[in-house]
Short mmCIF file of C-alpha atoms and ligand atoms in Angstrom, two decimals:
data_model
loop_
_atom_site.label_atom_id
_atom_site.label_comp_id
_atom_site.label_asym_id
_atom_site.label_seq_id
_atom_site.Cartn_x
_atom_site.Cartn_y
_atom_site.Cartn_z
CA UNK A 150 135.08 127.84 148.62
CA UNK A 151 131.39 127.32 149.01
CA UNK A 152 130.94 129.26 145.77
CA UNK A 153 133.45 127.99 143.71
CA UNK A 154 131.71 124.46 144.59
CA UNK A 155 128.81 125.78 143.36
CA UNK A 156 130.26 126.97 140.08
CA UNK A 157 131.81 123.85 139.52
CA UNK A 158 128.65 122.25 140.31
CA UNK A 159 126.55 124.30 137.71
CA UNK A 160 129.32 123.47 135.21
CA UNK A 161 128.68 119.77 136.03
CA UNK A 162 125.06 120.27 135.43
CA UNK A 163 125.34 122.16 132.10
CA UNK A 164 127.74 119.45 131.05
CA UNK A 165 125.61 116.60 131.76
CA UNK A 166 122.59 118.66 129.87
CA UNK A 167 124.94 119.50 126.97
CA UNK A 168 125.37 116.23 126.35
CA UNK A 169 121.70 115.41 126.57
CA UNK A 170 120.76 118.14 124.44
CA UNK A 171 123.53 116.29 121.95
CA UNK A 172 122.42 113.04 122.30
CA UNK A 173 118.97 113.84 121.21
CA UNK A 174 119.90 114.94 118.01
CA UNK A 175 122.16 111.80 117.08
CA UNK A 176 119.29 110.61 115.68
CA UNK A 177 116.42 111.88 114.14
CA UNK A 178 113.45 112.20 116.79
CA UNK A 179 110.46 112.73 115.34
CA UNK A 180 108.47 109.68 116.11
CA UNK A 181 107.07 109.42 112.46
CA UNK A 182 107.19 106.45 110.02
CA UNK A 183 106.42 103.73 112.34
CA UNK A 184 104.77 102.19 109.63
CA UNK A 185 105.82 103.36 105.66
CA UNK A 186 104.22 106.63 104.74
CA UNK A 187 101.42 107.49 102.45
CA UNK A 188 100.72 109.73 100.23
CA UNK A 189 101.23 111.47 96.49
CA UNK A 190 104.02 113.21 94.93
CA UNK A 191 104.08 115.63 91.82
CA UNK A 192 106.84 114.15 90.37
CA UNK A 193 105.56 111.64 88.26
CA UNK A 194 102.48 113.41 87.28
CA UNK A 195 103.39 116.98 86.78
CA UNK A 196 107.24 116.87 86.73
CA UNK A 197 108.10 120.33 86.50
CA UNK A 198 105.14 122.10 84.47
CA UNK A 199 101.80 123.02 86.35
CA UNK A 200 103.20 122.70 89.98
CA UNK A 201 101.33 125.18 91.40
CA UNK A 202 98.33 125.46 94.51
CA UNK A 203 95.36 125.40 92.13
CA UNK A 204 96.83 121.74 91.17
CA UNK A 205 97.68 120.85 94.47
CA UNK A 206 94.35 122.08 95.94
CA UNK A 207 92.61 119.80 92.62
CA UNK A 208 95.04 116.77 93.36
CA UNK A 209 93.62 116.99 97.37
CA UNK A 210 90.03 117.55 96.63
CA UNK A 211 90.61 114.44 94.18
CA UNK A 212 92.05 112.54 97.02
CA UNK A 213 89.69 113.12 99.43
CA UNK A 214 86.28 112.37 96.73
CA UNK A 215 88.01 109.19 95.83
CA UNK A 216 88.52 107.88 99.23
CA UNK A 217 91.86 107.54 98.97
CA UNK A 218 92.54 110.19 102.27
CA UNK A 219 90.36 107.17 104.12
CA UNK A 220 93.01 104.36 102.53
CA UNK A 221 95.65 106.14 104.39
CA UNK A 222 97.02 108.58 101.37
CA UNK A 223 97.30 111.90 103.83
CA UNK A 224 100.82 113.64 102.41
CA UNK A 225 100.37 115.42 99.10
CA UNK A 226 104.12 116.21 98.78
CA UNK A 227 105.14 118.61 96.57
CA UNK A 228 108.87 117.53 95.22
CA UNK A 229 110.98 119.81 92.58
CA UNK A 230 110.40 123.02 90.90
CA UNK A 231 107.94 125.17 93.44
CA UNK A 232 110.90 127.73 94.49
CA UNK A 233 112.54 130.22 92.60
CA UNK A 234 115.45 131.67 94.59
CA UNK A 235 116.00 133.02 97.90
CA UNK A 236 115.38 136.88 98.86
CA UNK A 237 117.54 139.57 100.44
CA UNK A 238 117.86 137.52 103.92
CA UNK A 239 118.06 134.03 102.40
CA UNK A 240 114.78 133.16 102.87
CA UNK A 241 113.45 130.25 100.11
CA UNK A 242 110.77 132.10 97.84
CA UNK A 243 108.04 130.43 95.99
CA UNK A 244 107.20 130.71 92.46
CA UNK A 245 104.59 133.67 93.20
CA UNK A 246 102.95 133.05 89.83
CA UNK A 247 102.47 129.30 90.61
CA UNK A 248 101.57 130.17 94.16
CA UNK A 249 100.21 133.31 94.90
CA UNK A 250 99.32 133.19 98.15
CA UNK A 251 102.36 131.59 99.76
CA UNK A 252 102.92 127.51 100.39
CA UNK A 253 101.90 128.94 104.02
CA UNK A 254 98.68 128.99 102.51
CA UNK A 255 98.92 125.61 100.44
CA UNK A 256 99.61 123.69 104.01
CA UNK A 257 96.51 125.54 105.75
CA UNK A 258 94.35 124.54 102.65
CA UNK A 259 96.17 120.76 103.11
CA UNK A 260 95.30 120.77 107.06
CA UNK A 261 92.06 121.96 107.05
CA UNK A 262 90.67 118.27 104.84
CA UNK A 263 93.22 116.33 107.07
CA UNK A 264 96.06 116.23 104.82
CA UNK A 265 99.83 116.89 105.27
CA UNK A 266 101.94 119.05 103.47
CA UNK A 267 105.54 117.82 102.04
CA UNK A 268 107.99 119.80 100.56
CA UNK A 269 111.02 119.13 98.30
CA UNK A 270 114.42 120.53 98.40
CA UNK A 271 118.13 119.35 97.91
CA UNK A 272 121.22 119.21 100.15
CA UNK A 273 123.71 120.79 97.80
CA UNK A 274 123.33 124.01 95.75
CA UNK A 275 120.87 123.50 93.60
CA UNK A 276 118.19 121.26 92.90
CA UNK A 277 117.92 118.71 89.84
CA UNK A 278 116.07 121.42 88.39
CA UNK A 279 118.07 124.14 89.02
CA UNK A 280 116.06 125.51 91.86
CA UNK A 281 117.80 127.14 94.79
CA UNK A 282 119.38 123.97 97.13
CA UNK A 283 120.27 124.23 100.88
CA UNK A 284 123.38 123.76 101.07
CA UNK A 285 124.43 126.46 103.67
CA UNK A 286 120.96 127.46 104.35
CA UNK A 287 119.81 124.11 106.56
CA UNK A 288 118.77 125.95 109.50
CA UNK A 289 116.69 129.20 107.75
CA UNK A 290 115.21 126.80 105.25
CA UNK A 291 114.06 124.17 107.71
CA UNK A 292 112.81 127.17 110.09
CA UNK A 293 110.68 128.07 106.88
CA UNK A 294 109.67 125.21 106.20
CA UNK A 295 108.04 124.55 109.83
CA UNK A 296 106.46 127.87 109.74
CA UNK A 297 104.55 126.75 106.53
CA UNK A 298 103.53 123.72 108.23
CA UNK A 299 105.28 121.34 106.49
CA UNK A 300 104.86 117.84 107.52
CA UNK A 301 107.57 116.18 105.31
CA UNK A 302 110.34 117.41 103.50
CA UNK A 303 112.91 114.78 100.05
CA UNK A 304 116.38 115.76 99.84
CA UNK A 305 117.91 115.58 96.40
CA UNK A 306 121.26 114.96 96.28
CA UNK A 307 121.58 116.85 92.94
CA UNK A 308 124.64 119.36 92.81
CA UNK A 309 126.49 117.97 95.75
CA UNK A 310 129.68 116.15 97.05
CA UNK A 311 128.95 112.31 96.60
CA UNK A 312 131.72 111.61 98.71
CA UNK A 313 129.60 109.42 101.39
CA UNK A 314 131.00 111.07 104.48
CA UNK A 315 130.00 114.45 102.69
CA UNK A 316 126.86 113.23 102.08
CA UNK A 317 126.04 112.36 105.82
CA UNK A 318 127.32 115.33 107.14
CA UNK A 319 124.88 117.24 105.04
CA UNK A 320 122.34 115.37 105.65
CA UNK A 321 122.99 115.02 109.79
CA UNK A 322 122.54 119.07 109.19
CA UNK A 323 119.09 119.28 107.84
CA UNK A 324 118.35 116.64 110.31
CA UNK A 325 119.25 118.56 113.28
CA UNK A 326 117.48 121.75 112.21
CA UNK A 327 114.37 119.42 111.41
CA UNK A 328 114.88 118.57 115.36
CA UNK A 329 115.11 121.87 116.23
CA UNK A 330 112.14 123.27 114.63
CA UNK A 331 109.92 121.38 116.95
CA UNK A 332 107.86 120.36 114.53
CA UNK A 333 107.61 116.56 113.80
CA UNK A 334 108.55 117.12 109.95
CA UNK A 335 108.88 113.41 108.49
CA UNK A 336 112.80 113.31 106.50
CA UNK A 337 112.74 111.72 103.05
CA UNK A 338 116.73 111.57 102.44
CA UNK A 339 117.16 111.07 98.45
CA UNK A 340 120.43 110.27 97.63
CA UNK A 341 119.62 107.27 95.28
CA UNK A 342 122.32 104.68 96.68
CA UNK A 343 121.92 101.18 98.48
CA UNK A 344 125.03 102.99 100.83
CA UNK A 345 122.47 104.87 102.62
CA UNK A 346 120.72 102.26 103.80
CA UNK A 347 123.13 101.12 106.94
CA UNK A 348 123.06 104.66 108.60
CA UNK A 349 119.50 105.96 107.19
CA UNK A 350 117.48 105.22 110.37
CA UNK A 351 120.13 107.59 112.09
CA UNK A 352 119.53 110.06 109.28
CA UNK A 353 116.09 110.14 108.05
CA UNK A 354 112.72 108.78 108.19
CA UNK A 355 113.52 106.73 104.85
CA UNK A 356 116.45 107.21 102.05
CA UNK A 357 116.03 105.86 98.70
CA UNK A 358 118.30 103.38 97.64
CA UNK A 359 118.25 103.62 93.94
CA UNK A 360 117.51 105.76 91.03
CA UNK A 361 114.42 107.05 89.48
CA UNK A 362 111.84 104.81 88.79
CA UNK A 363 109.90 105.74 85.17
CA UNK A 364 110.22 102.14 83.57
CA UNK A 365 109.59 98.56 84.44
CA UNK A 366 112.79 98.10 83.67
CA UNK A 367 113.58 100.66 86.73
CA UNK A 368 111.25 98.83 88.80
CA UNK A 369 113.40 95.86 88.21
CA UNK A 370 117.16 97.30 88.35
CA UNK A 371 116.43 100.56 90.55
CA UNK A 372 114.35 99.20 92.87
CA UNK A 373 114.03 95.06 93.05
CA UNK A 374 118.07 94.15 92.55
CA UNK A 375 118.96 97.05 94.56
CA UNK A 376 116.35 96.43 97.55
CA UNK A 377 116.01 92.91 98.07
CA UNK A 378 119.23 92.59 99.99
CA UNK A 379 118.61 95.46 102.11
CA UNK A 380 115.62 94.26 104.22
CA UNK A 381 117.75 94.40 107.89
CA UNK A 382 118.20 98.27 107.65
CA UNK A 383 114.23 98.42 107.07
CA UNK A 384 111.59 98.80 110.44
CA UNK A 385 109.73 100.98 112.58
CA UNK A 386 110.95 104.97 111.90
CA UNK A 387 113.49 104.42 109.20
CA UNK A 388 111.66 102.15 106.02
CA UNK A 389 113.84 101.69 102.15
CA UNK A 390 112.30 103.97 99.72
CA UNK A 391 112.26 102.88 96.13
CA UNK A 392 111.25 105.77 94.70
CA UNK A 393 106.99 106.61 93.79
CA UNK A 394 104.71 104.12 92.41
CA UNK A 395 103.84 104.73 88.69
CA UNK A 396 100.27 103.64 88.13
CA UNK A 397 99.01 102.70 84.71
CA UNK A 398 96.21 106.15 84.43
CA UNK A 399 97.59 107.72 81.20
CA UNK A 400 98.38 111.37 80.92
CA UNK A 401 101.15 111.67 83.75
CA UNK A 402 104.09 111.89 82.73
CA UNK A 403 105.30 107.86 83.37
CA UNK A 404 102.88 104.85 83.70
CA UNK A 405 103.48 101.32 83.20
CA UNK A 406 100.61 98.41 81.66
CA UNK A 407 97.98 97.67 84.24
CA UNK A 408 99.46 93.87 84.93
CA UNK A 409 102.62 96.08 85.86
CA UNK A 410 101.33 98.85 87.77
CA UNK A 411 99.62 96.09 89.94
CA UNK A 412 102.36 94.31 90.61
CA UNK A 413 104.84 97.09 91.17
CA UNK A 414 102.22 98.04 94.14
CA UNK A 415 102.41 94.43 95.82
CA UNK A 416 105.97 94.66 95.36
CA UNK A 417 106.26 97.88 97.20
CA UNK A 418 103.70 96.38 99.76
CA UNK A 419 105.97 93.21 100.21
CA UNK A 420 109.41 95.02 100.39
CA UNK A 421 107.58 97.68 103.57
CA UNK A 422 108.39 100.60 100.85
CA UNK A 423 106.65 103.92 101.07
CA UNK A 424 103.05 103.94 99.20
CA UNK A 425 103.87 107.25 97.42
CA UNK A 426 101.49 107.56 94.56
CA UNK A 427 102.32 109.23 91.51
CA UNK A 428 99.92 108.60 88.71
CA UNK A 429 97.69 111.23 86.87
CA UNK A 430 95.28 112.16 90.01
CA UNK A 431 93.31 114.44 88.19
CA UNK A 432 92.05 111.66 86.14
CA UNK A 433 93.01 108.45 88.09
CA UNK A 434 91.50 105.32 86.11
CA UNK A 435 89.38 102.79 88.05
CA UNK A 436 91.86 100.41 88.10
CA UNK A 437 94.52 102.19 89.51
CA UNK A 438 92.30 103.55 91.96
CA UNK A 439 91.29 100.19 93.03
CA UNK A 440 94.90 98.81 93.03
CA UNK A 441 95.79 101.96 95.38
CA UNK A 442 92.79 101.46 98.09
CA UNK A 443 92.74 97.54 97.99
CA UNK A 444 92.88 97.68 101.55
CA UNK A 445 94.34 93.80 101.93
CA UNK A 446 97.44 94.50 100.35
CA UNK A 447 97.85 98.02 102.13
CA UNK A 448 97.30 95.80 105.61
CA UNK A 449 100.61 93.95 103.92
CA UNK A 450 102.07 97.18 103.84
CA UNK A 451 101.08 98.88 107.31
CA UNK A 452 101.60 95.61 109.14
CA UNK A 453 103.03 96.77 112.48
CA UNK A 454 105.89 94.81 112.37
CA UNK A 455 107.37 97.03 109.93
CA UNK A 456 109.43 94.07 108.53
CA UNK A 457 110.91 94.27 105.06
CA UNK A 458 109.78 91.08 102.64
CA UNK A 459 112.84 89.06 101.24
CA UNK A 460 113.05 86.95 98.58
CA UNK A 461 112.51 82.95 99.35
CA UNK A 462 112.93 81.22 96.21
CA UNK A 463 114.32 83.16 92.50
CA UNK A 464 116.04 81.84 89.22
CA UNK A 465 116.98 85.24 88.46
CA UNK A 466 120.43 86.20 87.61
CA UNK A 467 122.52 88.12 90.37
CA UNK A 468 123.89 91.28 89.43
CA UNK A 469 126.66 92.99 90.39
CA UNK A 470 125.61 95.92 92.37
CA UNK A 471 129.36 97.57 92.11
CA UNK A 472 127.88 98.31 88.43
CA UNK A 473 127.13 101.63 87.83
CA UNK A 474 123.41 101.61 88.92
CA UNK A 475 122.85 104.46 86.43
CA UNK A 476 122.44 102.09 83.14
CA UNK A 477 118.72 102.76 82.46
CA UNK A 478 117.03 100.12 80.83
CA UNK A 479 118.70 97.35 81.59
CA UNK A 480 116.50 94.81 80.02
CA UNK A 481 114.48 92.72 82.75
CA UNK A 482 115.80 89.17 83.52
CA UNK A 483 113.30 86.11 81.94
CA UNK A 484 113.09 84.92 85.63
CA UNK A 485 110.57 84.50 88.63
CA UNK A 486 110.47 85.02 92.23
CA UNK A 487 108.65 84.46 95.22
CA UNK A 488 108.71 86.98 98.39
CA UNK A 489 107.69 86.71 101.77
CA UNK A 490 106.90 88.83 104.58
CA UNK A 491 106.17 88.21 108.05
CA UNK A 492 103.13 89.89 109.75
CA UNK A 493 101.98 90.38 113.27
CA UNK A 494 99.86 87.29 112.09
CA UNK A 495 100.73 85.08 109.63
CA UNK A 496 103.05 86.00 106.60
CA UNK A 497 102.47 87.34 103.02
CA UNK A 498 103.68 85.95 99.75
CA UNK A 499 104.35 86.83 96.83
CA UNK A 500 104.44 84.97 93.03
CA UNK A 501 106.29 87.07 90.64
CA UNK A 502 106.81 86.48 87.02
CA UNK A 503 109.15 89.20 85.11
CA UNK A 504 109.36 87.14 82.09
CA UNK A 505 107.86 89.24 78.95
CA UNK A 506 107.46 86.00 77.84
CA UNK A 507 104.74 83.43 78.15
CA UNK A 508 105.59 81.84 81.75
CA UNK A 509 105.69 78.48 79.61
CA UNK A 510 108.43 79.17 77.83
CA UNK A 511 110.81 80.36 80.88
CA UNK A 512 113.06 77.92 82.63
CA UNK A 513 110.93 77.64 85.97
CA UNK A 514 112.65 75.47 88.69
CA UNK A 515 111.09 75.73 92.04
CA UNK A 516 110.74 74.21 95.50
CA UNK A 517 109.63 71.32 94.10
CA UNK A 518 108.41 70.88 90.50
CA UNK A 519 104.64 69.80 90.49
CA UNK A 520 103.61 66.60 88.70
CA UNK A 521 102.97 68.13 84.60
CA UNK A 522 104.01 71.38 85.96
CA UNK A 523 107.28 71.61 85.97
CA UNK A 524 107.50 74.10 83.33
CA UNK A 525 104.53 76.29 84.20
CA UNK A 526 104.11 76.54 87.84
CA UNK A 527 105.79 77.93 90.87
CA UNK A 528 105.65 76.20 94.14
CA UNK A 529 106.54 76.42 97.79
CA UNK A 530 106.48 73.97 100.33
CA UNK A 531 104.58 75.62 103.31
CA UNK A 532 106.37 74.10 106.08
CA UNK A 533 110.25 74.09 104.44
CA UNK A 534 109.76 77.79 104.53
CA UNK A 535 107.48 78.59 107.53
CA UNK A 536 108.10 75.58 109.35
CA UNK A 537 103.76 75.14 110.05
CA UNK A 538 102.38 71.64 109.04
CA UNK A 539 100.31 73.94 105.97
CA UNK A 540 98.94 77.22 105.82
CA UNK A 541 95.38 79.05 105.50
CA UNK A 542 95.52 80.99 102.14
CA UNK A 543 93.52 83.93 101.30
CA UNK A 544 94.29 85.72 97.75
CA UNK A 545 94.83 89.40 98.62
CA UNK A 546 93.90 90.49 95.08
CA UNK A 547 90.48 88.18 94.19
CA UNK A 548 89.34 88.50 97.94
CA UNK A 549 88.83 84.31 97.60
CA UNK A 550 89.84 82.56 100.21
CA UNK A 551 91.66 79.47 98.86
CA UNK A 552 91.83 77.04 101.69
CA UNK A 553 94.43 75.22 103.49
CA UNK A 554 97.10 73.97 101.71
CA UNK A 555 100.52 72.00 102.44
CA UNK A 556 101.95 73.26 99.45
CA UNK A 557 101.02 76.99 97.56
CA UNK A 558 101.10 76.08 93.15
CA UNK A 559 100.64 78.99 91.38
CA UNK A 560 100.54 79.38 87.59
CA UNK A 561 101.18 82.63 85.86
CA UNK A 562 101.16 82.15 82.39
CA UNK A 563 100.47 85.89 81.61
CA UNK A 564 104.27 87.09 82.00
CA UNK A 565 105.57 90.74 81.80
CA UNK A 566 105.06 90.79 85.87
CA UNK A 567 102.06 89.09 86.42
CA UNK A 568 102.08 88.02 90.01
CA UNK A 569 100.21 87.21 92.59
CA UNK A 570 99.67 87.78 96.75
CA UNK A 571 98.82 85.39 99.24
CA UNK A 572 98.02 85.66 102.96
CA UNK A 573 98.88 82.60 104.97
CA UNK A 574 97.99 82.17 108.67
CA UNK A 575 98.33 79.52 111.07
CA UNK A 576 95.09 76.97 110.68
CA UNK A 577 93.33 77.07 114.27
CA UNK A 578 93.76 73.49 114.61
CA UNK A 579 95.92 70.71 113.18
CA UNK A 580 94.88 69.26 110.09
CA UNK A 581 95.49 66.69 107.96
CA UNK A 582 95.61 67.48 104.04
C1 LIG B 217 115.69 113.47 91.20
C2 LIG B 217 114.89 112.60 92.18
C3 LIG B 217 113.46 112.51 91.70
C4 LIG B 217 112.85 113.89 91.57
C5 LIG B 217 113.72 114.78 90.67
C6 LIG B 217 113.26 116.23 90.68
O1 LIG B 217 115.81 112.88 89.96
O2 LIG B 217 115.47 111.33 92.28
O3 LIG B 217 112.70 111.72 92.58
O4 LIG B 217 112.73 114.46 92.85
O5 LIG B 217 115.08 114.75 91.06
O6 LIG B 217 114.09 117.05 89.94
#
């Protein structure tokens, strides 16, 4: 009697941990992405030629000598075409010409100058490229990956059911043998679909919600339309990714005109997207360099809050996201808009233009037309949209501060996506302007 209480007992207690041990791997529990994550990717540089550790160990050194490892760049993620196949047990091989002393090696190399290591794979059975996927192989493959020392790994969807409960499922696996390796291994699902975006903090550290982006048309249809109405699923763990930023440095294998690169960067800053860079490192222009380490607008984008910016005030035409959100190209919309973001103190803002044309010639209607303005200008009313009496403003791209103001006017005349970021805090006392 005594003993069979104790047997149920024990049973009791293995229940009750059972179901611990379950419940934490509903989620993933890694702790990382409290803010968006930093970092580089191969993609948009190398795409699938020269992927290999003498590039990687060139792209870090270049990191670290241009001070972008101090900005807050640390993961040098290495996305498709650096395995081969699998060997006899099913273990993922790497290229061995492209790296010939294992990615082991590549992560120690990363570690030692204070970087992370990210990897790339895909969760059906083969990558875009045709590289071995891991569909079948979650647990080996993530095991693998830990023993590396990888700190991050992207999950194509390439090759795979897109049947969203599919999807999930295959994703909730390489999420639980993530868990189970130990190792806090940051999750970048990739599945390219706004649908991710109400279960991703359950899946992954961030999920991108739209297609590639290689074209300021992308940035607009891929990213902007897809993003702006997803800003609740966005915070602390679990961030919107809109794919790598593009830069303007020439010789990678994307890059957009400076005014562009620029803004695409605020943009990302505004919307709480990850800051993954993927320009031309090994010969990163000084603009681009100082668009990536302007410290102000990476503040906008590390703000602890972790809050997505939404759009306040747009003329642009709404699309229909039911659309297949493949169409590349889609020309970009002669229209304007202005973001905001809250902060732990104050909020940002953002002026966009997307017109290619001369701002002058675009039907602006705003807030509140200014007097003369009416066709040039945008405006917002400082207290009809953050109910304070006027606002400090500091411009996060000329370093000027710009005083306190009861309404914000800003011309941008330039077009093709000039724009511009504010800072607005709360004036220490009341004024009157
Ligand atoms: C897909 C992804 C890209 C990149 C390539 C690699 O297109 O969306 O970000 O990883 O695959 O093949």
């Amino acid at each position: 009697m005594v003993e069979l209480t104790r047997v149920a007992l024990n049973d009791t207690i293995k229940t009750v941990w059972l179901l611990s041990g379950v419940a934490t791997v509903i989620g993933l529990n890694n702790g990382l992405g409290q803010t968006p994550i930093m970092g580089y990717n191969t993609w948009n540089d190398f795409r699938c030629d020269n992927v290999s550790a003498a590039n990687i160990e060139k792209v870090a050194t270049a990191i670290i000598e241009l001070g972008l490892h101090r900005a807050g760049y640390r993961y040098v993620n290495i996305d498709d075409c650096w395995a081969v196949k699998r060997d006899a047990e099913g273990v993922i091989v790497e290229d061995a010409e492209a790296f010939p002393n294992g990615m082991k090696s590549v992560g120690d190399y990363l570690h030692a100058r204070g970087l992370k290591l990210g990897l790339y794979t895909d969760r059906g059975t083969a990558t875009c490229e045709g590289r071995p996927g891991s569909e079948g192989y979650e647990e080996l493959d993530a095991q693998t990956y830990a023993q590396w020392g990888a700190d991050y790994l992207k999950e194509d969807s390439c090759n795979a059911p897109s049947d969203h409960e599919a999807a999930f499922e295959q994703y909730r696996l390489m999420r639980d043998a993530l868990n189970r390796t130990g190792r806090p291994i940051y999750f970048a699902l990739c599945g390219w679909s706004s649908w991710y975006a109400p279960v991703g903090k359950g899946l992954a550290n961030s999920w991108r919600v739209g297609y590639d982006v290689n074209t300021w048309e992308n940035v607009w249809y891929n990213a902007i339309v897809v993003n702006e109405r997803l800003a609740q699923y966005a915070g602390p763990g679990g961030f919107n990714d809109v794919d790598a930023l593009i830069g303007s440095t020439p010789g990678g294998a994307v890059s957009l005109t400076t005014t562009q690169s620029r803004t695409q960067f605020s943009l990302w800053s505004m919307m709480s997207a990850p800051l993954i860079i993927g320009s031309n490192m090994l010969h990163l222009t000084t603009f681009d360099l100082e668009t990536y380490t302007n410290g102000e607008v990476v503040a906008v984008n590390q703000d602890p809050l972790g809050m997505q910016g939404t759009v306040v005030w747009q003329n642009c035409p709404s699309t229909d996201l039911s659309r297949d959100q493949s169409v590349e190209n889609a020309p970009v919309p002669n229209c304007q808009q202005i973001w905001a973001k809250k902060l732990f103190d104050g909020y940002a803002v953002m002026f966009v233009n997307f017109t290619s044309t001369s701002a002058a010639s675009a039907p602006w209607t705003t807030h509140r037309p200014p007097e003369g303005k009416a066709l040039e200008a945008l405006e917002l009313d400082v207290q009809a949209v953050f109910g304070w009496e006027a606002a400090n403003a500091r411009d996060l791209w000329t370093h000027m501060n710009l005083g306190i103001h009861r309404r914000l006017v800003v011309v941008l005349s330039g077009g093709n996506g000039e724009s511009k970021v504010l800072k607005l805090t709360k004036p220490a006392l009341e004024v009157k302007v």
